[in-house]
mmCIF file of C-alpha atoms and ligand atoms in Angstrom:
data_model
loop_
_atom_site.group_PDB
_atom_site.id
_atom_site.type_symbol
_atom_site.label_atom_id
_atom_site.label_comp_id
_atom_site.label_asym_id
_atom_site.label_seq_id
_atom_site.Cartn_x
_atom_site.Cartn_y
_atom_site.Cartn_z
ATOM 1 C CA UNK J 1 186.192 -226.265 139.744
ATOM 2 C CA UNK J 2 184.857 -224.105 137.342
ATOM 3 C CA UNK J 3 180.506 -224.415 137.133
ATOM 4 C CA UNK J 4 180.152 -221.058 134.295
ATOM 5 C CA UNK J 5 181.716 -219.474 131.383
ATOM 6 C CA UNK J 6 181.515 -215.850 130.798
ATOM 7 C CA UNK J 7 181.863 -214.862 127.487
ATOM 8 C CA UNK J 8 182.018 -211.492 126.311
ATOM 9 C CA UNK J 9 181.215 -210.200 122.721
ATOM 10 C CA UNK J 10 182.768 -206.506 121.640
ATOM 11 C CA UNK J 11 181.263 -205.295 117.640
ATOM 12 C CA UNK J 12 177.560 -207.061 118.126
ATOM 13 C CA UNK J 13 177.153 -205.394 120.926
ATOM 14 C CA UNK J 14 176.874 -201.763 118.943
ATOM 15 C CA UNK J 15 174.318 -203.127 116.500
ATOM 16 C CA UNK J 16 171.549 -201.130 118.003
ATOM 17 C CA UNK J 17 167.855 -203.081 117.218
ATOM 18 C CA UNK J 18 169.831 -205.480 115.682
ATOM 19 C CA UNK J 19 171.477 -206.799 118.627
ATOM 20 C CA UNK J 20 169.276 -209.071 119.983
ATOM 21 C CA UNK J 21 169.181 -210.585 116.467
ATOM 22 C CA UNK J 22 173.204 -211.138 116.847
ATOM 23 C CA UNK J 23 173.135 -212.275 120.422
ATOM 24 C CA UNK J 24 170.292 -214.974 119.287
ATOM 25 C CA UNK J 25 172.570 -216.121 116.486
ATOM 26 C CA UNK J 26 175.701 -216.306 118.991
ATOM 27 C CA UNK J 27 173.692 -218.422 121.293
ATOM 28 C CA UNK J 28 172.910 -220.543 118.624
ATOM 29 C CA UNK J 29 176.651 -221.143 117.362
ATOM 30 C CA UNK J 30 177.392 -221.510 120.661
ATOM 31 C CA UNK J 31 175.355 -223.937 121.638
ATOM 32 C CA UNK J 32 176.539 -226.390 117.660
ATOM 33 C CA UNK J 33 180.038 -225.867 118.710
ATOM 34 C CA UNK J 34 179.645 -227.052 122.470
ATOM 35 C CA UNK J 35 177.432 -230.295 121.453
ATOM 36 C CA UNK J 36 176.568 -231.553 124.734
ATOM 37 C CA UNK J 37 179.514 -229.910 126.743
ATOM 38 C CA UNK J 38 177.135 -227.391 128.274
ATOM 39 C CA UNK J 39 173.518 -227.337 131.083
ATOM 40 C CA UNK J 40 172.579 -224.104 129.857
ATOM 41 C CA UNK J 41 173.266 -221.130 127.380
ATOM 42 C CA UNK J 42 171.718 -217.989 128.162
ATOM 43 C CA UNK J 43 171.829 -214.037 127.128
ATOM 44 C CA UNK J 44 172.287 -211.533 130.397
ATOM 45 C CA UNK J 45 172.943 -208.120 129.405
ATOM 46 C CA UNK J 46 176.034 -207.355 127.961
ATOM 47 C CA UNK J 47 177.337 -211.064 127.935
ATOM 48 C CA UNK J 48 176.569 -214.772 127.422
ATOM 49 C CA UNK J 49 176.605 -217.336 130.375
ATOM 50 C CA UNK J 50 177.467 -220.808 129.783
ATOM 51 C CA UNK J 51 176.797 -223.240 132.620
ATOM 52 C CA UNK J 52 178.676 -226.527 132.689
ATOM 53 C CA UNK J 53 178.901 -229.438 134.382
ATOM 54 C CA UNK J 54 182.283 -229.283 136.902
ATOM 55 C CA UNK J 55 183.423 -232.634 134.680
ATOM 56 C CA UNK J 56 183.785 -231.018 131.355
ATOM 57 C CA UNK J 57 186.853 -231.051 129.976
ATOM 58 C CA UNK J 58 188.097 -227.096 129.908
ATOM 59 C CA UNK J 59 190.871 -227.843 126.769
ATOM 60 C CA UNK J 60 187.609 -229.576 124.818
ATOM 61 C CA UNK J 61 185.226 -226.487 125.523
ATOM 62 C CA UNK J 62 188.295 -223.959 124.738
ATOM 63 C CA UNK J 63 188.759 -225.355 121.295
ATOM 64 C CA UNK J 64 185.277 -225.777 120.649
ATOM 65 C CA UNK J 65 184.806 -222.085 121.498
ATOM 66 C CA UNK J 66 188.393 -221.013 119.915
ATOM 67 C CA UNK J 67 186.176 -221.607 116.734
ATOM 68 C CA UNK J 68 183.061 -219.655 117.264
ATOM 69 C CA UNK J 69 183.072 -216.314 115.194
ATOM 70 C CA UNK J 70 181.554 -213.078 117.832
ATOM 71 C CA UNK J 71 183.455 -213.772 120.688
ATOM 72 C CA UNK J 72 186.284 -211.778 122.058
ATOM 73 C CA UNK J 73 186.970 -213.103 124.635
ATOM 74 C CA UNK J 74 185.787 -216.117 127.465
ATOM 75 C CA UNK J 75 186.685 -217.290 130.905
ATOM 76 C CA UNK J 76 185.934 -220.569 132.966
ATOM 77 C CA UNK J 77 184.641 -219.124 135.745
ATOM 78 C CA UNK J 78 182.927 -219.841 139.627
ATOM 79 C CA UNK J 79 179.266 -218.472 140.040
ATOM 80 C CA UNK J 80 178.555 -217.423 143.563
ATOM 81 C CA UNK J 81 176.160 -215.163 145.380
ATOM 82 C CA UNK J 82 176.207 -211.512 146.288
ATOM 83 C CA UNK J 83 177.614 -212.289 149.268
ATOM 84 C CA UNK J 84 180.942 -210.895 149.819
ATOM 85 C CA UNK J 85 182.220 -213.636 151.727
ATOM 86 C CA UNK J 86 181.356 -216.215 149.453
ATOM 87 C CA UNK J 87 183.337 -213.549 146.772
ATOM 88 C CA UNK J 88 186.507 -213.482 148.977
ATOM 89 C CA UNK J 89 186.883 -217.117 149.531
ATOM 90 C CA UNK J 90 186.458 -218.029 145.812
ATOM 91 C CA UNK J 91 188.763 -214.503 145.007
ATOM 92 C CA UNK J 92 191.718 -216.047 147.183
ATOM 93 C CA UNK J 93 191.067 -219.849 145.955
ATOM 94 C CA UNK J 94 191.853 -218.689 142.010
ATOM 95 C CA UNK J 95 195.033 -217.141 143.262
ATOM 96 C CA UNK J 96 197.651 -220.022 141.553
ATOM 97 C CA UNK J 97 199.440 -221.604 143.652
ATOM 98 C CA UNK J 98 203.139 -220.486 141.985
ATOM 99 C CA UNK J 99 201.873 -216.495 141.814
ATOM 100 C CA UNK J 100 204.110 -213.701 144.099
ATOM 101 C CA UNK J 101 201.995 -210.947 142.936
ATOM 102 C CA UNK J 102 198.315 -209.827 142.278
ATOM 103 C CA UNK J 103 195.558 -207.710 141.536
ATOM 104 C CA UNK J 104 192.245 -207.188 141.651
ATOM 105 C CA UNK J 105 190.023 -206.357 138.631
ATOM 106 C CA UNK J 106 186.126 -205.814 139.998
ATOM 107 C CA UNK J 107 183.291 -204.539 137.314
ATOM 108 C CA UNK J 108 179.739 -203.879 138.412
ATOM 109 C CA UNK J 109 176.771 -203.752 135.591
ATOM 110 C CA UNK J 110 174.830 -204.336 138.897
ATOM 111 C CA UNK J 111 174.632 -200.868 140.252
ATOM 112 C CA UNK J 112 172.358 -202.238 143.353
ATOM 113 C CA UNK J 113 175.313 -203.914 144.287
ATOM 114 C CA UNK J 114 176.146 -202.564 147.574
ATOM 115 C CA UNK J 115 179.953 -202.136 147.114
ATOM 116 C CA UNK J 116 181.397 -200.123 144.368
ATOM 117 C CA UNK J 117 184.147 -201.693 142.396
ATOM 118 C CA UNK J 118 187.037 -199.713 143.846
ATOM 119 C CA UNK J 119 185.396 -201.302 146.595
ATOM 120 C CA UNK J 120 185.369 -204.585 145.837
ATOM 121 C CA UNK J 121 188.789 -204.521 145.015
ATOM 122 C CA UNK J 122 189.876 -203.160 148.120
ATOM 123 C CA UNK J 123 187.358 -205.817 150.272
ATOM 124 C CA UNK J 124 189.168 -208.397 148.115
ATOM 125 C CA UNK J 125 192.677 -207.202 148.098
ATOM 126 C CA UNK J 126 193.173 -206.889 152.139
ATOM 127 C CA UNK J 127 191.333 -210.542 152.506
ATOM 128 C CA UNK J 128 194.168 -212.143 150.220
ATOM 129 C CA UNK J 129 197.074 -210.521 151.154
ATOM 130 C CA UNK J 130 195.826 -211.530 154.951
ATOM 131 C CA UNK J 131 195.536 -215.197 153.622
ATOM 132 C CA UNK J 132 198.531 -215.564 151.388
ATOM 133 C CA UNK J 133 201.824 -214.918 151.502
ATOM 134 C CA UNK J 134 201.575 -212.480 148.133
ATOM 135 C CA UNK J 135 202.406 -208.887 147.198
ATOM 136 C CA UNK J 136 199.861 -206.554 145.427
ATOM 137 C CA UNK J 137 201.553 -205.067 141.703
ATOM 138 C CA UNK J 138 198.268 -203.495 140.211
ATOM 139 C CA UNK J 139 200.775 -202.827 136.824
ATOM 140 C CA UNK J 140 202.403 -206.868 135.827
ATOM 141 C CA UNK J 141 200.955 -208.708 138.536
ATOM 142 C CA UNK J 142 201.566 -212.437 138.278
ATOM 143 C CA UNK J 143 197.679 -213.367 138.599
ATOM 144 C CA UNK J 144 194.929 -211.267 138.177
ATOM 145 C CA UNK J 145 191.294 -211.962 139.345
ATOM 146 C CA UNK J 146 188.067 -210.898 137.486
ATOM 147 C CA UNK J 147 184.744 -210.157 139.433
ATOM 148 C CA UNK J 148 182.176 -209.712 137.401
ATOM 149 C CA UNK J 149 178.690 -208.147 139.586
ATOM 150 C CA UNK J 150 175.729 -208.769 137.334
ATOM 151 C CA UNK J 151 172.496 -209.005 137.755
ATOM 152 C CA UNK J 152 172.169 -212.534 139.108
ATOM 153 C CA UNK J 153 175.237 -213.158 140.695
ATOM 154 C CA UNK J 154 178.739 -212.609 140.788
ATOM 155 C CA UNK J 155 181.178 -214.800 138.594
ATOM 156 C CA UNK J 156 185.017 -214.632 139.466
ATOM 157 C CA UNK J 157 187.889 -216.186 136.856
ATOM 158 C CA UNK J 158 191.371 -215.448 136.670
ATOM 159 C CA UNK J 159 192.177 -215.700 132.806
ATOM 160 C CA UNK J 160 190.438 -214.049 129.912
ATOM 161 C CA UNK J 161 190.986 -216.102 126.878
ATOM 162 C CA UNK J 162 191.436 -213.995 123.530
ATOM 163 C CA UNK J 163 189.138 -215.356 120.537
ATOM 164 C CA UNK J 164 188.802 -214.728 117.170
ATOM 165 C CA UNK J 165 186.188 -211.628 117.363
ATOM 166 C CA UNK J 166 184.341 -211.281 114.199
ATOM 167 C CA UNK J 167 180.754 -211.748 113.820
ATOM 168 C CA UNK J 168 179.016 -214.977 114.553
ATOM 169 C CA UNK J 169 178.286 -216.618 111.233
ATOM 170 C CA UNK J 170 174.831 -216.410 109.664
ATOM 171 C CA UNK J 171 173.960 -213.207 110.931
ATOM 172 C CA UNK J 172 175.680 -211.395 107.557
ATOM 173 C CA UNK J 173 173.597 -213.864 104.839
ATOM 174 C CA UNK J 174 175.241 -216.787 102.749
ATOM 175 C CA UNK J 175 177.843 -216.161 100.321
ATOM 176 C CA UNK J 176 178.918 -219.046 97.035
ATOM 177 C CA UNK J 177 182.943 -219.011 97.531
ATOM 178 C CA UNK J 178 184.944 -220.071 94.609
ATOM 179 C CA UNK J 179 187.361 -222.278 95.991
ATOM 180 C CA UNK J 180 190.993 -223.787 93.778
ATOM 181 C CA UNK J 181 193.079 -225.954 95.968
ATOM 182 C CA UNK J 182 195.236 -223.081 96.343
ATOM 183 C CA UNK J 183 196.960 -220.890 98.851
ATOM 184 C CA UNK J 184 194.964 -218.026 98.757
ATOM 185 C CA UNK J 185 190.697 -219.135 98.500
ATOM 186 C CA UNK J 186 190.439 -221.082 101.904
ATOM 187 C CA UNK J 187 191.570 -218.017 103.494
ATOM 188 C CA UNK J 188 189.322 -215.313 101.873
ATOM 189 C CA UNK J 189 186.400 -217.872 102.936
ATOM 190 C CA UNK J 190 188.352 -217.405 106.580
ATOM 191 C CA UNK J 191 187.743 -213.978 105.922
ATOM 192 C CA UNK J 192 184.110 -214.283 105.044
ATOM 193 C CA UNK J 193 182.992 -216.234 108.065
ATOM 194 C CA UNK J 194 184.521 -213.857 110.462
ATOM 195 C CA UNK J 195 182.063 -210.968 109.264
ATOM 196 C CA UNK J 196 179.329 -213.369 109.958
ATOM 197 C CA UNK J 197 178.875 -215.149 106.202
ATOM 198 C CA UNK J 198 177.710 -218.223 106.189
ATOM 199 C CA UNK J 199 179.766 -220.346 102.836
ATOM 200 C CA UNK J 200 178.489 -222.647 100.407
ATOM 201 C CA UNK J 201 181.979 -224.142 98.753
ATOM 202 C CA UNK J 202 182.222 -224.233 94.712
ATOM 203 C CA UNK J 203 185.340 -226.122 92.965
ATOM 204 C CA UNK J 204 186.269 -226.841 89.352
ATOM 205 C CA UNK J 205 187.883 -230.095 88.456
ATOM 206 C CA UNK J 206 188.874 -231.458 85.090
ATOM 207 C CA UNK J 207 188.721 -235.283 85.455
ATOM 208 C CA UNK J 208 191.482 -235.129 82.771
ATOM 209 C CA UNK J 209 193.902 -233.837 84.648
ATOM 210 C CA UNK J 210 192.393 -233.712 88.461
ATOM 211 C CA UNK J 211 192.932 -236.892 90.195
ATOM 212 C CA UNK J 212 190.905 -238.304 93.220
ATOM 213 C CA UNK J 213 193.732 -237.015 95.271
ATOM 214 C CA UNK J 214 193.215 -233.435 94.063
ATOM 215 C CA UNK J 215 189.510 -233.894 94.605
ATOM 216 C CA UNK J 216 190.429 -235.183 98.676
ATOM 217 C CA UNK J 217 192.890 -232.321 98.810
ATOM 218 C CA UNK J 218 189.534 -229.597 98.284
ATOM 219 C CA UNK J 219 187.858 -231.908 100.126
ATOM 220 C CA UNK J 220 190.301 -231.611 102.852
ATOM 221 C CA UNK J 221 190.149 -228.246 102.771
ATOM 222 C CA UNK J 222 186.417 -227.468 103.161
ATOM 223 C CA UNK J 223 186.420 -229.795 105.962
ATOM 224 C CA UNK J 224 189.185 -227.986 107.927
ATOM 225 C CA UNK J 225 186.984 -224.769 107.413
ATOM 226 C CA UNK J 226 183.957 -226.605 108.059
ATOM 227 C CA UNK J 227 184.263 -226.325 111.866
ATOM 228 C CA UNK J 228 183.700 -222.530 111.775
ATOM 229 C CA UNK J 229 179.669 -223.177 110.807
ATOM 230 C CA UNK J 230 177.521 -225.863 111.855
ATOM 231 C CA UNK J 231 176.589 -227.112 108.203
ATOM 232 C CA UNK J 232 178.545 -226.521 105.122
ATOM 233 C CA UNK J 233 178.048 -227.153 101.190
ATOM 234 C CA UNK J 234 180.672 -228.124 98.685
ATOM 235 C CA UNK J 235 179.861 -227.952 94.868
ATOM 236 C CA UNK J 236 182.620 -230.256 92.839
ATOM 237 C CA UNK J 237 181.827 -229.140 89.162
ATOM 238 C CA UNK J 238 182.805 -231.011 86.329
ATOM 239 C CA UNK J 239 184.565 -228.422 83.810
ATOM 240 C CA UNK J 240 186.316 -230.711 81.361
ATOM 241 C CA UNK J 241 183.551 -230.091 78.366
ATOM 242 C CA UNK J 242 183.155 -226.543 79.133
ATOM 243 C CA UNK J 243 187.153 -226.483 78.969
ATOM 244 C CA UNK J 244 186.965 -228.564 75.797
ATOM 245 C CA UNK J 245 184.442 -226.274 73.956
ATOM 246 C CA UNK J 246 186.554 -223.411 74.901
ATOM 247 C CA UNK J 247 189.967 -224.743 73.713
ATOM 248 C CA UNK J 248 187.738 -225.370 70.209
ATOM 249 C CA UNK J 249 186.926 -221.688 69.582
ATOM 250 C CA UNK J 250 189.612 -219.407 72.001
ATOM 251 C CA UNK J 251 192.882 -218.540 71.503
ATOM 252 C CA UNK J 252 194.860 -220.071 74.032
ATOM 253 C CA UNK J 253 196.263 -216.214 75.106
ATOM 254 C CA UNK J 254 192.203 -215.600 76.119
ATOM 255 C CA UNK J 255 191.576 -219.242 77.660
ATOM 256 C CA UNK J 256 192.038 -218.421 81.348
ATOM 257 C CA UNK J 257 190.141 -215.232 81.245
ATOM 258 C CA UNK J 258 186.782 -217.460 79.943
ATOM 259 C CA UNK J 259 187.315 -219.972 82.180
ATOM 260 C CA UNK J 260 187.304 -217.457 84.736
ATOM 261 C CA UNK J 261 184.277 -215.907 83.656
ATOM 262 C CA UNK J 262 182.579 -219.039 83.260
ATOM 263 C CA UNK J 263 183.154 -219.975 86.763
ATOM 264 C CA UNK J 264 181.832 -216.884 87.817
ATOM 265 C CA UNK J 265 178.503 -217.660 85.478
ATOM 266 C CA UNK J 266 178.168 -220.958 87.331
ATOM 267 C CA UNK J 267 178.680 -219.351 90.810
ATOM 268 C CA UNK J 268 175.783 -217.328 89.796
ATOM 269 C CA UNK J 269 173.274 -219.842 89.101
ATOM 270 C CA UNK J 270 174.442 -222.158 92.356
ATOM 271 C CA UNK J 271 174.144 -218.567 94.263
ATOM 272 C CA UNK J 272 170.540 -217.800 93.038
ATOM 273 C CA UNK J 273 169.613 -222.140 93.891
ATOM 274 C CA UNK J 274 171.123 -221.053 97.716
ATOM 275 C CA UNK J 275 169.738 -218.045 98.197
ATOM 276 C CA UNK J 276 173.386 -216.780 98.626
ATOM 277 C CA UNK J 277 174.074 -213.001 97.597
ATOM 278 C CA UNK J 278 177.899 -212.649 96.784
ATOM 279 C CA UNK J 279 180.629 -214.809 95.310
ATOM 280 C CA UNK J 280 184.278 -214.561 97.160
ATOM 281 C CA UNK J 281 187.509 -215.456 95.254
ATOM 282 C CA UNK J 282 190.725 -215.361 96.707
ATOM 283 C CA UNK J 283 191.850 -212.819 93.823
ATOM 284 C CA UNK J 284 195.017 -210.420 94.722
ATOM 285 C CA UNK J 285 195.684 -207.761 92.807
ATOM 286 C CA UNK J 286 198.431 -208.490 90.014
ATOM 287 C CA UNK J 287 199.614 -211.648 91.823
ATOM 288 C CA UNK J 288 199.234 -213.425 88.905
ATOM 289 C CA UNK J 289 198.333 -212.677 84.694
ATOM 290 C CA UNK J 290 194.660 -213.376 85.599
ATOM 291 C CA UNK J 291 195.198 -210.706 88.169
ATOM 292 C CA UNK J 292 195.966 -207.852 86.710
ATOM 293 C CA UNK J 293 193.320 -205.018 87.404
ATOM 294 C CA UNK J 294 192.165 -205.277 83.338
ATOM 295 C CA UNK J 295 191.642 -208.567 83.853
ATOM 296 C CA UNK J 296 189.836 -208.963 87.055
ATOM 297 C CA UNK J 297 187.495 -206.020 85.502
ATOM 298 C CA UNK J 298 186.764 -208.332 82.024
ATOM 299 C CA UNK J 299 186.398 -211.304 84.172
ATOM 300 C CA UNK J 300 184.216 -209.862 87.211
ATOM 301 C CA UNK J 301 181.918 -208.396 84.400
ATOM 302 C CA UNK J 302 180.780 -212.109 83.636
ATOM 303 C CA UNK J 303 178.038 -211.905 86.222
ATOM 304 C CA UNK J 304 175.965 -209.377 87.693
ATOM 305 C CA UNK J 305 176.458 -210.447 91.585
ATOM 306 C CA UNK J 306 179.045 -208.627 93.264
ATOM 307 C CA UNK J 307 182.126 -210.231 93.728
ATOM 308 C CA UNK J 308 184.449 -209.995 96.779
ATOM 309 C CA UNK J 309 187.690 -210.738 96.976
ATOM 310 C CA UNK J 310 188.885 -210.229 100.770
ATOM 311 C CA UNK J 311 192.604 -210.448 99.804
ATOM 312 C CA UNK J 312 192.398 -208.167 97.537
ATOM 313 C CA UNK J 313 195.047 -205.906 99.040
ATOM 314 C CA UNK J 314 197.504 -208.677 100.798
ATOM 315 C CA UNK J 315 200.901 -210.033 99.784
ATOM 316 C CA UNK J 316 201.062 -213.361 99.357
ATOM 317 C CA UNK J 317 203.218 -214.171 102.304
ATOM 318 C CA UNK J 318 200.712 -212.370 104.660
ATOM 319 C CA UNK J 319 198.174 -214.775 103.188
ATOM 320 C CA UNK J 320 200.504 -217.855 103.660
ATOM 321 C CA UNK J 321 200.792 -216.825 107.426
ATOM 322 C CA UNK J 322 197.543 -216.461 107.759
ATOM 323 C CA UNK J 323 196.816 -220.111 105.833
ATOM 324 C CA UNK J 324 199.299 -221.633 108.090
ATOM 325 C CA UNK J 325 197.402 -220.374 111.472
ATOM 326 C CA UNK J 326 194.322 -222.153 110.111
ATOM 327 C CA UNK J 327 196.134 -225.308 108.866
ATOM 328 C CA UNK J 328 195.268 -224.974 105.470
ATOM 329 C CA UNK J 329 198.733 -223.914 104.225
ATOM 330 C CA UNK J 330 199.960 -227.762 103.893
ATOM 331 C CA UNK J 331 197.356 -229.151 102.183
ATOM 332 C CA UNK J 332 197.245 -226.165 99.559
ATOM 333 C CA UNK J 333 200.804 -226.836 98.962
ATOM 334 C CA UNK J 334 200.344 -230.420 98.016
ATOM 335 C CA UNK J 335 200.671 -231.007 94.095
ATOM 336 C CA UNK J 336 197.287 -230.730 92.392
ATOM 337 C CA UNK J 337 195.969 -230.366 88.006
ATOM 338 C CA UNK J 338 195.228 -226.566 88.339
ATOM 339 C CA UNK J 339 192.378 -227.093 86.018
ATOM 340 C CA UNK J 340 192.647 -222.895 84.703
ATOM 341 C CA UNK J 341 196.152 -224.005 83.773
ATOM 342 C CA UNK J 342 194.873 -226.536 81.501
ATOM 343 C CA UNK J 343 196.042 -225.930 77.832
ATOM 344 C CA UNK J 344 196.642 -222.381 78.011
ATOM 345 C CA UNK J 345 199.173 -220.196 76.493
ATOM 346 C CA UNK J 346 202.813 -219.350 78.070
ATOM 347 C CA UNK J 347 201.997 -215.497 78.253
ATOM 348 C CA UNK J 348 198.086 -215.383 79.162
ATOM 349 C CA UNK J 349 197.252 -211.880 78.048
ATOM 350 C CA UNK J 350 197.478 -209.568 80.693
ATOM 351 C CA UNK J 351 194.933 -207.291 78.861
ATOM 352 C CA UNK J 352 191.868 -208.195 77.495
ATOM 353 C CA UNK J 353 188.926 -206.358 76.140
ATOM 354 C CA UNK J 354 185.974 -207.286 77.093
ATOM 355 C CA UNK J 355 184.075 -207.152 73.524
ATOM 356 C CA UNK J 356 186.809 -209.540 71.852
ATOM 357 C CA UNK J 357 185.952 -212.118 75.239
ATOM 358 C CA UNK J 358 182.872 -211.578 74.125
ATOM 359 C CA UNK J 359 182.668 -212.062 70.672
ATOM 360 C CA UNK J 360 184.846 -215.855 71.777
ATOM 361 C CA UNK J 361 181.838 -216.181 73.985
ATOM 362 C CA UNK J 362 179.037 -215.609 71.420
ATOM 363 C CA UNK J 363 180.502 -219.030 69.648
ATOM 364 C CA UNK J 364 179.862 -221.030 72.838
ATOM 365 C CA UNK J 365 176.627 -222.474 74.370
ATOM 366 C CA UNK J 366 177.226 -220.860 77.955
ATOM 367 C CA UNK J 367 173.952 -221.347 79.489
ATOM 368 C CA UNK J 368 173.738 -224.945 78.041
ATOM 369 C CA UNK J 369 177.098 -226.139 78.807
ATOM 370 C CA UNK J 370 176.851 -224.099 82.531
ATOM 371 C CA UNK J 371 173.423 -225.875 83.257
ATOM 372 C CA UNK J 372 174.749 -229.366 82.683
ATOM 373 C CA UNK J 373 178.041 -228.733 84.795
ATOM 374 C CA UNK J 374 175.757 -227.688 87.798
ATOM 375 C CA UNK J 375 173.333 -230.796 86.591
ATOM 376 C CA UNK J 376 176.456 -233.164 86.806
ATOM 377 C CA UNK J 377 178.087 -231.293 90.589
ATOM 378 C CA UNK J 378 178.574 -233.440 92.901
ATOM 379 C CA UNK J 379 177.010 -232.034 96.349
ATOM 380 C CA UNK J 380 179.274 -232.751 99.432
ATOM 381 C CA UNK J 381 177.838 -232.100 102.996
ATOM 382 C CA UNK J 382 179.505 -231.546 106.108
ATOM 383 C CA UNK J 383 177.865 -231.066 109.631
ATOM 384 C CA UNK J 384 179.636 -230.476 112.772
HETATM 385 P P1 ATP E 1 194.293 -219.511 95.275
HETATM 386 O O1 ATP E 1 195.587 -219.742 95.614
HETATM 387 O O2 ATP E 1 192.856 -219.731 95.467
HETATM 388 O O3 ATP E 1 193.888 -220.407 93.454
HETATM 389 P P2 ATP E 1 195.499 -217.991 93.187
HETATM 390 O O4 ATP E 1 196.352 -216.796 93.738
HETATM 391 O O5 ATP E 1 196.662 -219.398 92.945
HETATM 392 O O6 ATP E 1 194.729 -218.432 94.163
HETATM 393 P P3 ATP E 1 194.146 -218.584 90.900
HETATM 394 O O7 ATP E 1 194.366 -219.761 91.063
HETATM 395 O O8 ATP E 1 193.995 -217.654 89.339
HETATM 396 O O9 ATP E 1 194.897 -217.406 91.537
HETATM 397 O O10 ATP E 1 192.629 -218.387 91.328
HETATM 398 C C1 ATP E 1 192.108 -217.097 91.637
HETATM 399 C C2 ATP E 1 190.740 -217.425 92.103
HETATM 400 O O11 ATP E 1 190.077 -217.924 91.523
HETATM 401 C C3 ATP E 1 190.665 -218.566 93.372
HETATM 402 O O12 ATP E 1 191.660 -217.944 94.408
HETATM 403 C C4 ATP E 1 189.405 -218.663 93.556
HETATM 404 O O13 ATP E 1 188.782 -218.368 94.310
HETATM 405 C C5 ATP E 1 189.166 -218.629 92.122
HETATM 406 N N1 ATP E 1 189.201 -220.243 91.256
HETATM 407 C C6 ATP E 1 190.600 -220.779 90.611
HETATM 408 N N2 ATP E 1 190.533 -221.831 90.212
HETATM 409 C C7 ATP E 1 189.366 -222.111 90.868
HETATM 410 C C8 ATP E 1 188.855 -223.737 90.833
HETATM 411 N N3 ATP E 1 189.251 -224.682 90.057
HETATM 412 N N4 ATP E 1 187.729 -223.777 91.409
HETATM 413 C C9 ATP E 1 187.098 -223.159 92.266
HETATM 414 N N5 ATP E 1 187.738 -221.960 92.022
HETATM 415 C C10 ATP E 1 188.318 -221.492 91.701
HETATM 416 MG MG1 MG E 2 195.550 -220.753 91.753
#
C-alpha cells in the first residue's frame, strides 16, 4: 500500500548555513542504511522523502531507519496528487479496521494549495464520518490520519515512528574511542555517534591474560556499534610489552595510572593518523579508583588533544539501562582479562601527583614502546 516514507528531522533543521551539509549527509546515511530497499531518496524543503517499492518489507525498513541518527520520526505514507478526492479516498483507506475513533492532522507547507490545514481537517473528517461507522475524538483517538501538503504532492499516513534523534553520523568529524570490553565504553561511543561523530575504536590487550575470547568479545561489541555508521575500524593494540616495562619501573600503586596514560598517548598517535579530533573514554567520576577527579586530571594530562567522556555524570545503573537497550550489556558482562588490572596494587592510588608520575615515565621509552605497539596492532574493518 505504501509507496513513500516521509522522514522528519529536528535539530539539523536549525543549523543555519550548515543546513544543506547536514541534510546531504542524512540523505547519504539513509541510502547506505537502506541498501537497495529504496527507489529514490530526495530532500524536499524541511523533510526527506524516500520512494519505496510497494513490495518492500516494512519491518526491515523500520529496523534500518531505526539505526540512523538525525531522524526524529518517520512515516510510511501514500503519495497522492493535490486532488482532494484522491486525498479523501486514501485517508479513508488508512483508517485501521478496528479503530472506533479518529482525528485528522493536516499540515500545509505549500501555501498555494487551495485549502487551509483546518479546512482539510474538516473536509476529510466529514468524508470519513459519512463512509465509516466511527467517531471523531480529538484528544485520545484510536487512529490519527496525517496529511502533509508539500510543494510537489500530498502525503497521507497513520503512524509516526519515533527515532533516535541526534545528528547524522559524520557531520561532527571523527573521534577515537577507547573501548575496553566493559559496560561503559560502548555506551559512551554510542553517545558520540548520536552527536554526529564517526568513531574509530581502539582496544588494548595483553595476550598473557587476554584470551582469544576476550578479543572476540570486543569485536562483537564493535560489531553491534558498527550498525550506526557506514564503515567502522577497530585497532587491537598489543599492550603486554608496555606493561612489562611499566611493571619493572613503577610501584604497583601507580601502574594503573601509567597504563591509562600510555593508552591515551597511543590513542593520540592513532588520532593523528586518522585525522580525528578527540579521544573518547567511558569514564564516570569516582566510579572506580582510577576515575577520581585527581587521577583523571593526571591521566588526561598525558595528551594535548581533547578527551571527552560522555558518561562523566552518569550513575552505573543509568549506564546499564542504556547498554541493555543497545544490546551490548549481555556481551560486556561476559568474563574477560582486563589488562588495566594486570599486576596492580590491591589499593591503587586514588590521588596521584603528576610530577611523581612523570618521574616514573622518564625511565620508560615512551615513543619507541608506543610506536612498536601501533605497528603491531591488528586493524579490523566492519562495513555495513
Ligand atoms: P568500562 O566499563 O568502559 O571498562 P570502567 O568503569 O570499567 O569502564 P575502566 O576499566 O577503568 O573503567 O576504564 C575506563 C575507561 O578507560 C574505559 O571506559 C575505556 O574508555 C578506557 N579503557 C580501559 N581499558 C581499556 C582497554 N583495555 N582498551 C581500551 N580502552 C580501555
Ligand atoms: Mg573496565
